[in-house]
Structure formats: structure tokens, C-alpha cells
């Protein structure tokens, strides 16, 4: 641990999430952002430096964005205005969005490009998100501050922690890095299953609403799965000698 850097454990978790997102090809060049609130009202949050590739991010690289400090957005590693617009709006306006992950991962983005972007419950992973996402069909260009506030306003149901961003990508929120990354991982897996099933051209075997909801509730109650998932990913990185935790 680097004693002179605050929120070190959170930084390490977030850096590990960046590394795995890159490994799973869920990055977008040097774009996209993850953030984690570090104070109660979300006005201060950790975020990746502007245009640093996910595969290189270390815990000590993460910057603290402070909505109350006008110099924050003018520093050499300050996030670009779209990152501030989207994540700033979420952390200010959505209390349960302690962590936010926005990516243009392939299969979630394909779903977001369909005229009907709903994700039917065709398997267990898809059931995880049954009635637990919102679809934004109002894409209006890059996510500057007004766009961020518009997106944040759609998280009115605390049960819904995934936004399928029409014509754009996906936005995942959660209480911790582990919870949010786990949700991101399984949402991309669910989207891949659905898109590949559509590609067969065969009829889909869609589960009933009752079974889908029952499965979603069972998965939500499954103990410590998200924390164990992230712990295992960090263990793999550690065994490989990765420098994410520096």
C-alpha cells in the first residue's frame, strides 16, 4: 500500500477492473471510463486519467475528480468533458451509483443498436437482468453535462442498475467496484448469448416472466459472488506479476 495515497484499497479494486475489462476486449481504445465515489454525496470520485489505455492503468494513476474544485478539470490528466458529464451527473444525482462503469463492449453495444433493445430471458444470465435495466432511446451526441444529467434522471427505480444506451453502449452502476464489475461482466455475457442465439435464425426458447423473476431474485441473494469474483481476478493478476496494484 502507498501510505501517501488515499482510498488505496478502492484504487486497487478499480485498477483490477480496468485490467480485466481490457483483457475481455470490453475497452474502446483509450476512451470509456470507470468511476467510484469516495465521499457521501458523490462530488468526489476516482476516475481513470484521460486517454490512458485500460490495460496500463495502475492504482496510483487514478485521479480524484472534485466537482467543488474548478481546477480539477484543467489538470494534465483531467478527464475529458464527456467523462465528467456522464459520471459527474450520475454521482451527483443517483445515490446508489457509488460506482459507475461505461463501456462500448461489443455485444452490449450490438443490443443497443437494435430497434428493440430489450434482453429477453433466454438463459440464466439473461434472467439476471429481467426487469432490471432501462433503455435510453434518446441518444443526442457526446455525453456532455446536460446529456449526463438526462441519463442520470432515468435511474428512478433502485432495482434497475443497467442502462442500455441506445446507439451508444452500456452503463452499469453499483455500490462497490466488485458489484459493478460483476454486473458488467454478466451483462456482456448475457448479451452475447442473446445475439448469438439470434444469429442462428431459429426460434428462441424464452422463459416465463415468473421463472425469470424468480431466477433474478435467487441470483441477487447468492452470497458474496461479486466479491469472490473480483478477488479471484486480482489473484490471477498477482500471480502473473501484474503492476495494477502500484
PDB file of C-alpha atoms in Angstrom:
ATOM      1  CA  UNK A   1       0.000   0.000   0.000  1.00  0.00           C
ATOM      2  CA  UNK A   2       1.180   3.552  -0.731  1.00  0.00           C
ATOM      3  CA  UNK A   3       0.591   5.363   2.526  1.00  0.00           C
ATOM      4  CA  UNK A   4       0.524   8.798   0.871  1.00  0.00           C
ATOM      5  CA  UNK A   5      -2.371   7.948  -1.436  1.00  0.00           C
ATOM      6  CA  UNK A   6      -5.941   7.962  -0.123  1.00  0.00           C
ATOM      7  CA  UNK A   7      -8.514   5.255  -0.797  1.00  0.00           C
ATOM      8  CA  UNK A   8      -5.827   2.724  -1.705  1.00  0.00           C
ATOM      9  CA  UNK A   9      -7.961  -0.433  -1.465  1.00  0.00           C
ATOM     10  CA  UNK A  10     -10.600   1.172  -3.696  1.00  0.00           C
ATOM     11  CA  UNK A  11      -7.911   2.207  -6.157  1.00  0.00           C
ATOM     12  CA  UNK A  12      -6.561  -1.337  -6.356  1.00  0.00           C
ATOM     13  CA  UNK A  13     -10.016  -2.783  -6.972  1.00  0.00           C
ATOM     14  CA  UNK A  14     -10.764  -0.230  -9.678  1.00  0.00           C
ATOM     15  CA  UNK A  15      -7.386  -0.773 -11.368  1.00  0.00           C
ATOM     16  CA  UNK A  16      -8.025  -4.527 -11.433  1.00  0.00           C
ATOM     17  CA  UNK A  17     -11.418  -3.917 -13.049  1.00  0.00           C
ATOM     18  CA  UNK A  18      -9.773  -1.817 -15.764  1.00  0.00           C
ATOM     19  CA  UNK A  19      -7.209  -4.533 -16.465  1.00  0.00           C
ATOM     20  CA  UNK A  20      -9.853  -7.240 -16.798  1.00  0.00           C
ATOM     21  CA  UNK A  21     -12.106  -5.087 -18.958  1.00  0.00           C
ATOM     22  CA  UNK A  22      -9.178  -4.718 -21.359  1.00  0.00           C
ATOM     23  CA  UNK A  23      -8.427  -8.429 -21.247  1.00  0.00           C
ATOM     24  CA  UNK A  24     -12.036  -9.227 -22.095  1.00  0.00           C
ATOM     25  CA  UNK A  25     -11.955  -6.774 -25.027  1.00  0.00           C
ATOM     26  CA  UNK A  26     -14.502  -4.537 -23.359  1.00  0.00           C
ATOM     27  CA  UNK A  27     -12.388  -1.400 -23.811  1.00  0.00           C
ATOM     28  CA  UNK A  28     -12.688   1.182 -26.570  1.00  0.00           C
ATOM     29  CA  UNK A  29      -9.188   2.303 -27.485  1.00  0.00           C
ATOM     30  CA  UNK A  30      -8.312   4.974 -24.948  1.00  0.00           C
ATOM     31  CA  UNK A  31     -11.913   6.031 -24.367  1.00  0.00           C
ATOM     32  CA  UNK A  32     -14.582   4.946 -21.818  1.00  0.00           C
ATOM     33  CA  UNK A  33     -14.429   5.440 -18.067  1.00  0.00           C
ATOM     34  CA  UNK A  34     -14.990   3.798 -14.696  1.00  0.00           C
ATOM     35  CA  UNK A  35     -15.557   5.880 -11.571  1.00  0.00           C
ATOM     36  CA  UNK A  36     -16.002   5.341  -7.840  1.00  0.00           C
ATOM     37  CA  UNK A  37     -17.386   7.889  -5.368  1.00  0.00           C
ATOM     38  CA  UNK A  38     -15.200   8.478  -2.315  1.00  0.00           C
ATOM     39  CA  UNK A  39     -17.399  10.862  -0.343  1.00  0.00           C
ATOM     40  CA  UNK A  40     -21.012  10.691   0.770  1.00  0.00           C
ATOM     41  CA  UNK A  41     -22.607  12.947  -1.829  1.00  0.00           C
ATOM     42  CA  UNK A  42     -20.535  11.725  -4.777  1.00  0.00           C
ATOM     43  CA  UNK A  43     -18.953  15.098  -5.534  1.00  0.00           C
ATOM     44  CA  UNK A  44     -15.502  13.495  -5.270  1.00  0.00           C
ATOM     45  CA  UNK A  45     -14.761  10.332  -7.197  1.00  0.00           C
ATOM     46  CA  UNK A  46     -11.893   8.274  -8.550  1.00  0.00           C
ATOM     47  CA  UNK A  47     -11.609   8.017 -12.334  1.00  0.00           C
ATOM     48  CA  UNK A  48      -9.122   6.898 -14.945  1.00  0.00           C
ATOM     49  CA  UNK A  49      -6.846   9.593 -16.391  1.00  0.00           C
ATOM     50  CA  UNK A  50      -7.822  10.971 -19.758  1.00  0.00           C
ATOM     51  CA  UNK A  51      -6.862   8.702 -22.669  1.00  0.00           C
ATOM     52  CA  UNK A  52      -4.849   6.092 -20.771  1.00  0.00           C
ATOM     53  CA  UNK A  53      -5.445   2.557 -22.041  1.00  0.00           C
ATOM     54  CA  UNK A  54      -7.285   0.298 -19.596  1.00  0.00           C
ATOM     55  CA  UNK A  55      -4.509  -2.308 -19.906  1.00  0.00           C
ATOM     56  CA  UNK A  56      -1.918   0.067 -18.392  1.00  0.00           C
ATOM     57  CA  UNK A  57      -3.860   1.665 -15.556  1.00  0.00           C
ATOM     58  CA  UNK A  58      -2.377   1.322 -12.076  1.00  0.00           C
ATOM     59  CA  UNK A  59      -3.945   2.184  -8.728  1.00  0.00           C
ATOM     60  CA  UNK A  60      -1.688   5.224  -8.352  1.00  0.00           C
ATOM     61  CA  UNK A  61      -2.704   6.540 -11.797  1.00  0.00           C
ATOM     62  CA  UNK A  62      -6.329   7.127 -10.823  1.00  0.00           C
ATOM     63  CA  UNK A  63      -7.263  10.748 -10.392  1.00  0.00           C
ATOM     64  CA  UNK A  64      -9.689  12.273  -7.922  1.00  0.00           C
ATOM     65  CA  UNK A  65     -12.285  14.404  -9.661  1.00  0.00           C
ATOM     66  CA  UNK A  66     -13.709  17.059  -7.361  1.00  0.00           C
ATOM     67  CA  UNK A  67     -16.876  18.791  -8.521  1.00  0.00           C
ATOM     68  CA  UNK A  68     -16.273  21.560  -5.990  1.00  0.00           C
ATOM     69  CA  UNK A  69     -12.765  22.390  -7.233  1.00  0.00           C
ATOM     70  CA  UNK A  70     -12.748  24.296 -10.537  1.00  0.00           C
ATOM     71  CA  UNK A  71      -9.097  23.370 -11.151  1.00  0.00           C
ATOM     72  CA  UNK A  72      -9.868  19.645 -11.207  1.00  0.00           C
ATOM     73  CA  UNK A  73     -10.930  19.645 -14.841  1.00  0.00           C
ATOM     74  CA  UNK A  74      -7.972  21.702 -16.042  1.00  0.00           C
ATOM     75  CA  UNK A  75      -5.117  19.488 -14.812  1.00  0.00           C
ATOM     76  CA  UNK A  76      -2.867  17.499 -17.177  1.00  0.00           C
ATOM     77  CA  UNK A  77      -4.679  14.206 -16.518  1.00  0.00           C
ATOM     78  CA  UNK A  78      -8.148  15.668 -16.068  1.00  0.00           C
ATOM     79  CA  UNK A  79     -10.992  13.650 -17.568  1.00  0.00           C
ATOM     80  CA  UNK A  80     -12.453  14.858 -20.815  1.00  0.00           C
ATOM     81  CA  UNK A  81     -15.738  16.797 -20.646  1.00  0.00           C
ATOM     82  CA  UNK A  82     -17.802  13.765 -21.707  1.00  0.00           C
ATOM     83  CA  UNK A  83     -16.428  11.674 -18.847  1.00  0.00           C
ATOM     84  CA  UNK A  84     -17.203  14.439 -16.395  1.00  0.00           C
ATOM     85  CA  UNK A  85     -20.636  14.984 -17.903  1.00  0.00           C
ATOM     86  CA  UNK A  86     -21.757  11.364 -17.640  1.00  0.00           C
ATOM     87  CA  UNK A  87     -20.098  10.280 -14.409  1.00  0.00           C
ATOM     88  CA  UNK A  88     -20.482  13.608 -12.652  1.00  0.00           C
ATOM     89  CA  UNK A  89     -24.208  13.573 -13.294  1.00  0.00           C
ATOM     90  CA  UNK A  90     -24.549  10.033 -12.008  1.00  0.00           C
ATOM     91  CA  UNK A  91     -22.603  10.576  -8.817  1.00  0.00           C
ATOM     92  CA  UNK A  92     -24.403  13.822  -8.021  1.00  0.00           C
ATOM     93  CA  UNK A  93     -27.936  12.672  -8.808  1.00  0.00           C
ATOM     94  CA  UNK A  94     -28.141   8.892  -8.254  1.00  0.00           C
ATOM     95  CA  UNK A  95     -27.442   7.983  -4.605  1.00  0.00           C
ATOM     96  CA  UNK A  96     -26.954   4.249  -5.249  1.00  0.00           C
ATOM     97  CA  UNK A  97     -24.472   4.891  -8.066  1.00  0.00           C
ATOM     98  CA  UNK A  98     -21.365   4.727  -5.905  1.00  0.00           C
ATOM     99  CA  UNK A  99     -19.538   3.050  -8.779  1.00  0.00           C
ATOM    100  CA  UNK A 100     -20.234   3.568 -12.489  1.00  0.00           C
ATOM    101  CA  UNK A 101     -18.778   1.721 -15.475  1.00  0.00           C
ATOM    102  CA  UNK A 102     -19.415   2.858 -19.030  1.00  0.00           C
ATOM    103  CA  UNK A 103     -18.113   0.839 -21.975  1.00  0.00           C
ATOM    104  CA  UNK A 104     -18.853   0.182 -25.621  1.00  0.00           C
ATOM    105  CA  UNK A 105     -18.408  -3.579 -25.236  1.00  0.00           C
ATOM    106  CA  UNK A 106     -19.256  -5.420 -28.421  1.00  0.00           C
ATOM    107  CA  UNK A 107     -22.347  -7.446 -27.599  1.00  0.00           C
ATOM    108  CA  UNK A 108     -23.986  -4.886 -25.296  1.00  0.00           C
ATOM    109  CA  UNK A 109     -23.471  -2.276 -27.996  1.00  0.00           C
ATOM    110  CA  UNK A 110     -24.959  -4.556 -30.645  1.00  0.00           C
ATOM    111  CA  UNK A 111     -28.029  -4.912 -28.425  1.00  0.00           C
ATOM    112  CA  UNK A 112     -28.128  -1.128 -28.033  1.00  0.00           C
ATOM    113  CA  UNK A 113     -28.209  -0.785 -31.831  1.00  0.00           C
ATOM    114  CA  UNK A 114     -31.267  -2.990 -32.335  1.00  0.00           C
ATOM    115  CA  UNK A 115     -34.656  -1.345 -32.858  1.00  0.00           C
ATOM    116  CA  UNK A 116     -35.859  -3.428 -29.894  1.00  0.00           C
ATOM    117  CA  UNK A 117     -33.069  -3.355 -27.322  1.00  0.00           C
ATOM    118  CA  UNK A 118     -34.852  -5.487 -24.751  1.00  0.00           C
ATOM    119  CA  UNK A 119     -32.979  -8.531 -23.428  1.00  0.00           C
ATOM    120  CA  UNK A 120     -35.384 -11.491 -23.233  1.00  0.00           C
ATOM    121  CA  UNK A 121     -34.829 -14.137 -20.512  1.00  0.00           C
ATOM    122  CA  UNK A 122     -33.493 -16.969 -22.666  1.00  0.00           C
ATOM    123  CA  UNK A 123     -30.906 -18.262 -20.185  1.00  0.00           C
ATOM    124  CA  UNK A 124     -29.807 -17.835 -16.583  1.00  0.00           C
ATOM    125  CA  UNK A 125     -27.525 -14.877 -17.313  1.00  0.00           C
ATOM    126  CA  UNK A 126     -30.281 -13.068 -19.193  1.00  0.00           C
ATOM    127  CA  UNK A 127     -32.646 -13.729 -16.278  1.00  0.00           C
ATOM    128  CA  UNK A 128     -30.229 -11.859 -14.013  1.00  0.00           C
ATOM    129  CA  UNK A 129     -31.345  -8.642 -15.677  1.00  0.00           C
ATOM    130  CA  UNK A 130     -35.053  -9.324 -16.023  1.00  0.00           C
ATOM    131  CA  UNK A 131     -36.887  -6.049 -15.289  1.00  0.00           C
ATOM    132  CA  UNK A 132     -33.568  -4.667 -14.030  1.00  0.00           C
ATOM    133  CA  UNK A 133     -32.432  -2.397 -16.845  1.00  0.00           C
ATOM    134  CA  UNK A 134     -33.558   0.796 -18.502  1.00  0.00           C
ATOM    135  CA  UNK A 135     -33.309   1.533 -22.207  1.00  0.00           C
ATOM    136  CA  UNK A 136     -32.240   5.017 -23.204  1.00  0.00           C
ATOM    137  CA  UNK A 137     -33.581   5.784 -26.665  1.00  0.00           C
ATOM    138  CA  UNK A 138     -32.713   9.488 -26.610  1.00  0.00           C
ATOM    139  CA  UNK A 139     -29.093   9.485 -27.742  1.00  0.00           C
ATOM    140  CA  UNK A 140     -28.196  13.055 -28.587  1.00  0.00           C
ATOM    141  CA  UNK A 141     -24.445  13.022 -29.188  1.00  0.00           C
ATOM    142  CA  UNK A 142     -21.455  13.079 -26.861  1.00  0.00           C
ATOM    143  CA  UNK A 143     -22.247  12.923 -23.154  1.00  0.00           C
ATOM    144  CA  UNK A 144     -21.541  16.457 -22.050  1.00  0.00           C
ATOM    145  CA  UNK A 145     -23.056  17.654 -18.787  1.00  0.00           C
ATOM    146  CA  UNK A 146     -26.650  18.012 -19.997  1.00  0.00           C
ATOM    147  CA  UNK A 147     -26.533  14.523 -21.516  1.00  0.00           C
ATOM    148  CA  UNK A 148     -25.131  13.099 -18.274  1.00  0.00           C
ATOM    149  CA  UNK A 149     -27.938  14.640 -16.262  1.00  0.00           C
ATOM    150  CA  UNK A 150     -30.503  13.322 -18.742  1.00  0.00           C
ATOM    151  CA  UNK A 151     -29.127   9.794 -18.379  1.00  0.00           C
ATOM    152  CA  UNK A 152     -28.954  10.030 -14.584  1.00  0.00           C
ATOM    153  CA  UNK A 153     -32.616  11.064 -14.437  1.00  0.00           C
ATOM    154  CA  UNK A 154     -33.612   7.685 -15.888  1.00  0.00           C
ATOM    155  CA  UNK A 155     -32.334   5.719 -12.877  1.00  0.00           C
ATOM    156  CA  UNK A 156     -35.537   6.264 -10.911  1.00  0.00           C
ATOM    157  CA  UNK A 157     -36.050   2.610  -9.915  1.00  0.00           C
ATOM    158  CA  UNK A 158     -33.302   1.470  -7.487  1.00  0.00           C
ATOM    159  CA  UNK A 159     -33.735  -2.102  -8.727  1.00  0.00           C
ATOM    160  CA  UNK A 160     -32.543  -1.107 -12.196  1.00  0.00           C
ATOM    161  CA  UNK A 161     -28.772  -0.730 -12.350  1.00  0.00           C
ATOM    162  CA  UNK A 162     -28.094  -1.213 -16.048  1.00  0.00           C
ATOM    163  CA  UNK A 163     -28.715   1.343 -18.773  1.00  0.00           C
ATOM    164  CA  UNK A 164     -28.761   0.067 -22.342  1.00  0.00           C
ATOM    165  CA  UNK A 165     -27.673   3.267 -24.058  1.00  0.00           C
ATOM    166  CA  UNK A 166     -29.373   3.199 -27.428  1.00  0.00           C
ATOM    167  CA  UNK A 167     -26.959   3.713 -30.345  1.00  0.00           C
ATOM    168  CA  UNK A 168     -24.122   4.025 -27.831  1.00  0.00           C
ATOM    169  CA  UNK A 169     -23.154   1.283 -25.358  1.00  0.00           C
ATOM    170  CA  UNK A 170     -23.907   0.299 -21.780  1.00  0.00           C
ATOM    171  CA  UNK A 171     -23.755   1.984 -18.382  1.00  0.00           C
ATOM    172  CA  UNK A 172     -23.622  -0.082 -15.191  1.00  0.00           C
ATOM    173  CA  UNK A 173     -23.974   1.250 -11.646  1.00  0.00           C
ATOM    174  CA  UNK A 174     -23.489  -0.374  -8.258  1.00  0.00           C
ATOM    175  CA  UNK A 175     -22.408   0.082  -4.681  1.00  0.00           C
ATOM    176  CA  UNK A 176     -18.864  -1.248  -4.989  1.00  0.00           C
ATOM    177  CA  UNK A 177     -16.298  -1.993  -7.663  1.00  0.00           C
ATOM    178  CA  UNK A 178     -16.854  -5.732  -7.194  1.00  0.00           C
ATOM    179  CA  UNK A 179     -20.628  -5.465  -7.537  1.00  0.00           C
ATOM    180  CA  UNK A 180     -20.465  -3.191 -10.564  1.00  0.00           C
ATOM    181  CA  UNK A 181     -17.791  -5.129 -12.459  1.00  0.00           C
ATOM    182  CA  UNK A 182     -19.569  -8.413 -11.779  1.00  0.00           C
ATOM    183  CA  UNK A 183     -22.771  -6.916 -13.184  1.00  0.00           C
ATOM    184  CA  UNK A 184     -20.899  -5.587 -16.227  1.00  0.00           C
ATOM    185  CA  UNK A 185     -19.297  -8.965 -16.866  1.00  0.00           C
ATOM    186  CA  UNK A 186     -22.549 -10.900 -16.711  1.00  0.00           C
ATOM    187  CA  UNK A 187     -24.468  -8.343 -18.733  1.00  0.00           C
ATOM    188  CA  UNK A 188     -21.985  -8.645 -21.575  1.00  0.00           C
ATOM    189  CA  UNK A 189     -22.184 -12.450 -21.336  1.00  0.00           C
ATOM    190  CA  UNK A 190     -25.984 -12.315 -21.420  1.00  0.00           C
ATOM    191  CA  UNK A 191     -25.912 -10.024 -24.457  1.00  0.00           C
ATOM    192  CA  UNK A 192     -23.500 -12.343 -26.240  1.00  0.00           C
ATOM    193  CA  UNK A 193     -25.765 -15.344 -25.654  1.00  0.00           C
ATOM    194  CA  UNK A 194     -28.772 -13.436 -26.979  1.00  0.00           C
ATOM    195  CA  UNK A 195     -27.018 -12.030 -30.053  1.00  0.00           C
ATOM    196  CA  UNK A 196     -25.530 -15.407 -30.946  1.00  0.00           C
ATOM    197  CA  UNK A 197     -28.925 -17.043 -30.485  1.00  0.00           C
ATOM    198  CA  UNK A 198     -30.449 -14.510 -32.875  1.00  0.00           C
ATOM    199  CA  UNK A 199     -27.735 -15.302 -35.404  1.00  0.00           C
ATOM    200  CA  UNK A 200     -28.928 -18.909 -35.665  1.00  0.00           C
ATOM    201  CA  UNK A 201     -32.214 -17.710 -37.136  1.00  0.00           C
ATOM    202  CA  UNK A 202     -34.007 -20.318 -35.050  1.00  0.00           C
ATOM    203  CA  UNK A 203     -36.939 -19.593 -32.681  1.00  0.00           C
ATOM    204  CA  UNK A 204     -35.883 -18.599 -29.171  1.00  0.00           C
ATOM    205  CA  UNK A 205     -36.808 -20.560 -26.056  1.00  0.00           C
ATOM    206  CA  UNK A 206     -37.938 -17.682 -23.830  1.00  0.00           C
ATOM    207  CA  UNK A 207     -38.565 -18.346 -20.140  1.00  0.00           C
ATOM    208  CA  UNK A 208     -41.745 -17.195 -18.442  1.00  0.00           C
ATOM    209  CA  UNK A 209     -41.778 -13.922 -16.532  1.00  0.00           C
ATOM    210  CA  UNK A 210     -42.347 -15.834 -13.286  1.00  0.00           C
ATOM    211  CA  UNK A 211     -39.308 -18.054 -13.756  1.00  0.00           C
ATOM    212  CA  UNK A 212     -37.177 -15.124 -14.929  1.00  0.00           C
ATOM    213  CA  UNK A 213     -38.068 -13.038 -11.875  1.00  0.00           C
ATOM    214  CA  UNK A 214     -37.544 -15.982  -9.509  1.00  0.00           C
ATOM    215  CA  UNK A 215     -34.117 -16.612 -11.014  1.00  0.00           C
ATOM    216  CA  UNK A 216     -33.159 -12.936 -10.802  1.00  0.00           C
ATOM    217  CA  UNK A 217     -34.066 -12.825  -7.119  1.00  0.00           C
ATOM    218  CA  UNK A 218     -32.143 -16.028  -6.409  1.00  0.00           C
ATOM    219  CA  UNK A 219     -29.048 -14.658  -8.104  1.00  0.00           C
ATOM    220  CA  UNK A 220     -29.314 -11.360  -6.218  1.00  0.00           C
ATOM    221  CA  UNK A 221     -29.343 -13.309  -2.953  1.00  0.00           C
ATOM    222  CA  UNK A 222     -26.388 -15.519  -3.888  1.00  0.00           C
ATOM    223  CA  UNK A 223     -23.768 -14.825  -1.187  1.00  0.00           C
ATOM    224  CA  UNK A 224     -20.562 -12.930  -1.940  1.00  0.00           C
ATOM    225  CA  UNK A 225     -20.377 -13.940  -5.586  1.00  0.00           C
ATOM    226  CA  UNK A 226     -19.284 -10.495  -6.752  1.00  0.00           C
ATOM    227  CA  UNK A 227     -16.591 -10.050  -4.103  1.00  0.00           C
ATOM    228  CA  UNK A 228     -15.211 -13.533  -4.732  1.00  0.00           C
ATOM    229  CA  UNK A 229     -15.201 -12.914  -8.475  1.00  0.00           C
ATOM    230  CA  UNK A 230     -13.063  -9.786  -8.133  1.00  0.00           C
ATOM    231  CA  UNK A 231     -10.814 -11.421  -5.543  1.00  0.00           C
ATOM    232  CA  UNK A 232     -10.066 -14.267  -7.961  1.00  0.00           C
ATOM    233  CA  UNK A 233      -9.327 -11.834 -10.791  1.00  0.00           C
ATOM    234  CA  UNK A 234      -6.881  -9.951  -8.574  1.00  0.00           C
ATOM    235  CA  UNK A 235      -5.278 -13.246  -7.539  1.00  0.00           C
ATOM    236  CA  UNK A 236      -4.695 -14.120 -11.198  1.00  0.00           C
ATOM    237  CA  UNK A 237      -3.171 -10.690 -11.856  1.00  0.00           C
ATOM    238  CA  UNK A 238      -0.968 -11.037  -8.773  1.00  0.00           C
ATOM    239  CA  UNK A 239       0.236 -14.484  -9.849  1.00  0.00           C
ATOM    240  CA  UNK A 240       1.161 -13.036 -13.229  1.00  0.00           C
ATOM    241  CA  UNK A 241       3.159 -10.244 -11.634  1.00  0.00           C
ATOM    242  CA  UNK A 242       0.899  -7.517 -12.990  1.00  0.00           C
ATOM    243  CA  UNK A 243       1.615  -3.979 -11.779  1.00  0.00           C
ATOM    244  CA  UNK A 244      -2.020  -2.861 -11.399  1.00  0.00           C
ATOM    245  CA  UNK A 245      -1.684  -2.523  -7.598  1.00  0.00           C
ATOM    246  CA  UNK A 246       1.143   0.002  -7.740  1.00  0.00           C
TER     247      UNK A 246
END
